[in-house]
Short mmCIF file of C-alpha atoms in Angstrom, two decimals:
data_model
loop_
_atom_site.label_atom_id
_atom_site.label_comp_id
_atom_site.label_asym_id
_atom_site.label_seq_id
_atom_site.Cartn_x
_atom_site.Cartn_y
_atom_site.Cartn_z
CA UNK A 1 145.32 25.19 96.84
CA UNK A 2 144.96 28.82 97.39
CA UNK A 3 144.13 30.90 94.40
CA UNK A 4 145.78 34.30 94.29
CA UNK A 5 142.82 35.85 92.55
CA UNK A 6 140.54 35.22 95.50
CA UNK A 7 140.24 38.25 97.66
CA UNK A 8 140.99 37.80 101.29
CA UNK A 9 138.09 38.04 103.71
CA UNK A 10 138.02 41.54 105.15
CA UNK A 11 135.70 42.30 108.08
CA UNK A 12 132.95 44.78 107.19
CA UNK A 13 133.49 48.33 108.31
CA UNK A 14 131.59 49.80 111.24
CA UNK A 15 129.74 52.33 109.03
CA UNK A 16 128.50 49.57 106.76
CA UNK A 17 127.18 47.68 109.78
CA UNK A 18 125.30 50.77 111.01
CA UNK A 19 123.71 51.27 107.59
CA UNK A 20 122.61 47.66 107.49
CA UNK A 21 121.21 47.79 111.01
CA UNK A 22 119.20 51.05 110.59
CA UNK A 23 118.07 50.68 107.02
CA UNK A 24 114.43 51.73 106.65
CA UNK A 25 112.32 50.15 104.03
CA UNK A 26 109.64 52.65 103.01
CA UNK A 27 107.27 52.03 100.20
CA UNK A 28 106.32 54.74 97.74
CA UNK A 29 102.78 54.92 99.17
CA UNK A 30 104.03 55.40 102.74
CA UNK A 31 106.40 58.17 101.64
CA UNK A 32 103.54 59.87 99.77
CA UNK A 33 101.27 59.72 102.84
CA UNK A 34 104.02 61.18 105.03
CA UNK A 35 104.57 64.03 102.58
CA UNK A 36 100.83 64.66 102.42
CA UNK A 37 100.59 64.87 106.22
CA UNK A 38 103.56 67.26 106.38
CA UNK A 39 101.98 69.36 103.62
CA UNK A 40 98.68 69.53 105.53
CA UNK A 41 100.44 70.73 108.68
CA UNK A 42 102.33 73.40 106.73
CA UNK A 43 99.13 74.58 105.01
CA UNK A 44 97.26 74.70 108.34
CA UNK A 45 100.06 76.79 109.84
CA UNK A 46 100.02 79.22 106.92
CA UNK A 47 96.23 79.51 107.02
CA UNK A 48 96.35 80.22 110.76
CA UNK A 49 99.03 82.87 110.26
CA UNK A 50 96.95 84.58 107.57
CA UNK A 51 93.83 84.57 109.76
CA UNK A 52 95.68 85.92 112.79
CA UNK A 53 97.37 88.71 110.84
CA UNK A 54 94.20 89.84 109.06
CA UNK A 55 94.10 93.64 108.75
CA UNK A 56 91.39 95.30 110.84
CA UNK A 57 88.26 96.81 109.34
CA UNK A 58 88.42 100.60 109.18
CA UNK A 59 85.21 102.32 110.30
CA UNK A 60 84.35 105.98 110.69
CA UNK A 61 81.84 108.00 112.67
CA UNK A 62 80.92 111.58 111.87
CA UNK A 63 81.50 113.13 115.28
CA UNK A 64 80.71 116.63 114.04
CA UNK A 65 77.40 115.57 112.54
CA UNK A 66 76.34 113.65 115.65
CA UNK A 67 77.33 116.49 117.98
CA UNK A 68 75.52 119.04 115.86
CA UNK A 69 72.31 116.97 115.65
CA UNK A 70 72.09 116.24 119.36
CA UNK A 71 73.30 119.68 120.44
CA UNK A 72 70.56 121.35 118.39
CA UNK A 73 68.01 118.83 119.59
CA UNK A 74 68.86 119.42 123.25
CA UNK A 75 68.91 123.22 122.87
CA UNK A 76 65.72 123.40 120.79
CA UNK A 77 63.52 121.76 123.43
CA UNK A 78 62.33 124.51 125.80
CA UNK A 79 61.33 121.97 128.46
CA UNK A 80 64.95 120.87 128.96
CA UNK A 81 66.49 122.04 132.20
CA UNK A 82 70.26 122.26 132.59
CA UNK A 83 70.16 119.02 134.60
CA UNK A 84 68.18 117.29 131.84
CA UNK A 85 70.62 118.50 129.17
CA UNK A 86 73.51 117.27 131.33
CA UNK A 87 71.84 113.86 131.74
CA UNK A 88 71.08 113.58 128.01
CA UNK A 89 74.65 114.56 127.18
CA UNK A 90 75.96 111.84 129.51
CA UNK A 91 73.67 109.30 127.87
CA UNK A 92 74.84 110.44 124.43
CA UNK A 93 78.53 110.22 125.35
CA UNK A 94 78.28 106.93 127.25
CA UNK A 95 76.23 105.21 124.54
CA UNK A 96 78.56 106.40 121.79
CA UNK A 97 81.67 105.39 123.69
CA UNK A 98 80.32 101.96 124.63
CA UNK A 99 79.09 101.20 121.11
CA UNK A 100 82.42 102.13 119.54
CA UNK A 101 84.36 100.15 122.15
CA UNK A 102 82.21 97.09 121.48
CA UNK A 103 82.67 97.45 117.73
CA UNK A 104 86.41 97.69 118.16
CA UNK A 105 86.65 94.74 120.52
CA UNK A 106 84.07 92.28 119.18
CA UNK A 107 84.26 92.98 115.46
CA UNK A 108 87.96 93.84 115.17
CA UNK A 109 87.32 97.34 113.88
CA UNK A 110 89.47 100.42 114.13
CA UNK A 111 87.12 103.37 114.51
CA UNK A 112 88.16 106.87 113.47
CA UNK A 113 86.33 110.16 113.39
CA UNK A 114 85.26 110.67 109.78
CA UNK A 115 86.92 114.07 109.86
CA UNK A 116 90.30 112.38 110.44
CA UNK A 117 90.14 110.00 107.47
CA UNK A 118 91.36 111.63 104.28
CA UNK A 119 91.01 108.87 101.67
CA UNK A 120 89.99 105.29 101.24
CA UNK A 121 86.86 103.25 101.64
CA UNK A 122 85.66 102.76 105.16
CA UNK A 123 82.54 101.55 106.88
CA UNK A 124 80.37 104.41 108.20
CA UNK A 125 78.95 103.67 111.66
CA UNK A 126 77.20 107.04 112.04
CA UNK A 127 73.66 105.71 111.42
CA UNK A 128 74.16 102.85 113.91
CA UNK A 129 75.52 105.19 116.55
CA UNK A 130 72.70 107.66 115.95
CA UNK A 131 70.08 104.89 116.25
CA UNK A 132 71.65 103.57 119.46
CA UNK A 133 71.77 107.06 121.00
CA UNK A 134 68.14 107.71 120.02
CA UNK A 135 67.09 104.43 121.62
CA UNK A 136 69.07 105.19 124.78
CA UNK A 137 67.61 108.69 125.02
CA UNK A 138 64.06 107.38 124.56
CA UNK A 139 64.45 104.65 127.14
CA UNK A 140 66.52 106.76 129.52
CA UNK A 141 68.68 103.69 130.02
CA UNK A 142 71.44 105.38 131.96
CA UNK A 143 69.13 107.45 134.11
CA UNK A 144 67.41 104.25 135.28
CA UNK A 145 70.74 102.77 136.34
CA UNK A 146 71.07 100.48 133.31
CA UNK A 147 74.00 100.23 130.97
CA UNK A 148 72.20 100.90 127.73
CA UNK A 149 72.69 97.37 126.37
CA UNK A 150 69.29 97.40 124.65
CA UNK A 151 70.28 100.44 122.64
CA UNK A 152 73.67 98.97 121.85
CA UNK A 153 72.21 95.68 120.66
CA UNK A 154 70.02 97.63 118.25
CA UNK A 155 73.10 98.93 116.44
CA UNK A 156 74.61 95.50 115.97
#
């Protein structure tokens, strides 16, 4: 005998079948490991972004002071001929320019003339530039056909 209280057999719906077929069984430990890995990737990405967008180091050089020192030094020596003064000036300018370019490129610095910086703390490269120029002038690096790398390495 058929009982009216029995529910008729209804075929399962398509959505219910899909849920049953693709049901993932993940333990709490596996979910925690997955979240930890995702967190590590996010932290690595943030750390990389911070390192890439690091503000440059601001450095200054007293151009007036350097020019005054070497101008007086060149003019005070009576044995300097105009050609010698021209050669020493080229060495001075080339050494200064190369040292500042290397500092900007290798060390990520932005170099300003000290006279242009109004406020703030900045690294002063004047003694390093002065030492490199002195070394280049003593060795005559540019007059010998060299590039002055020995003098530039001294300042690093």
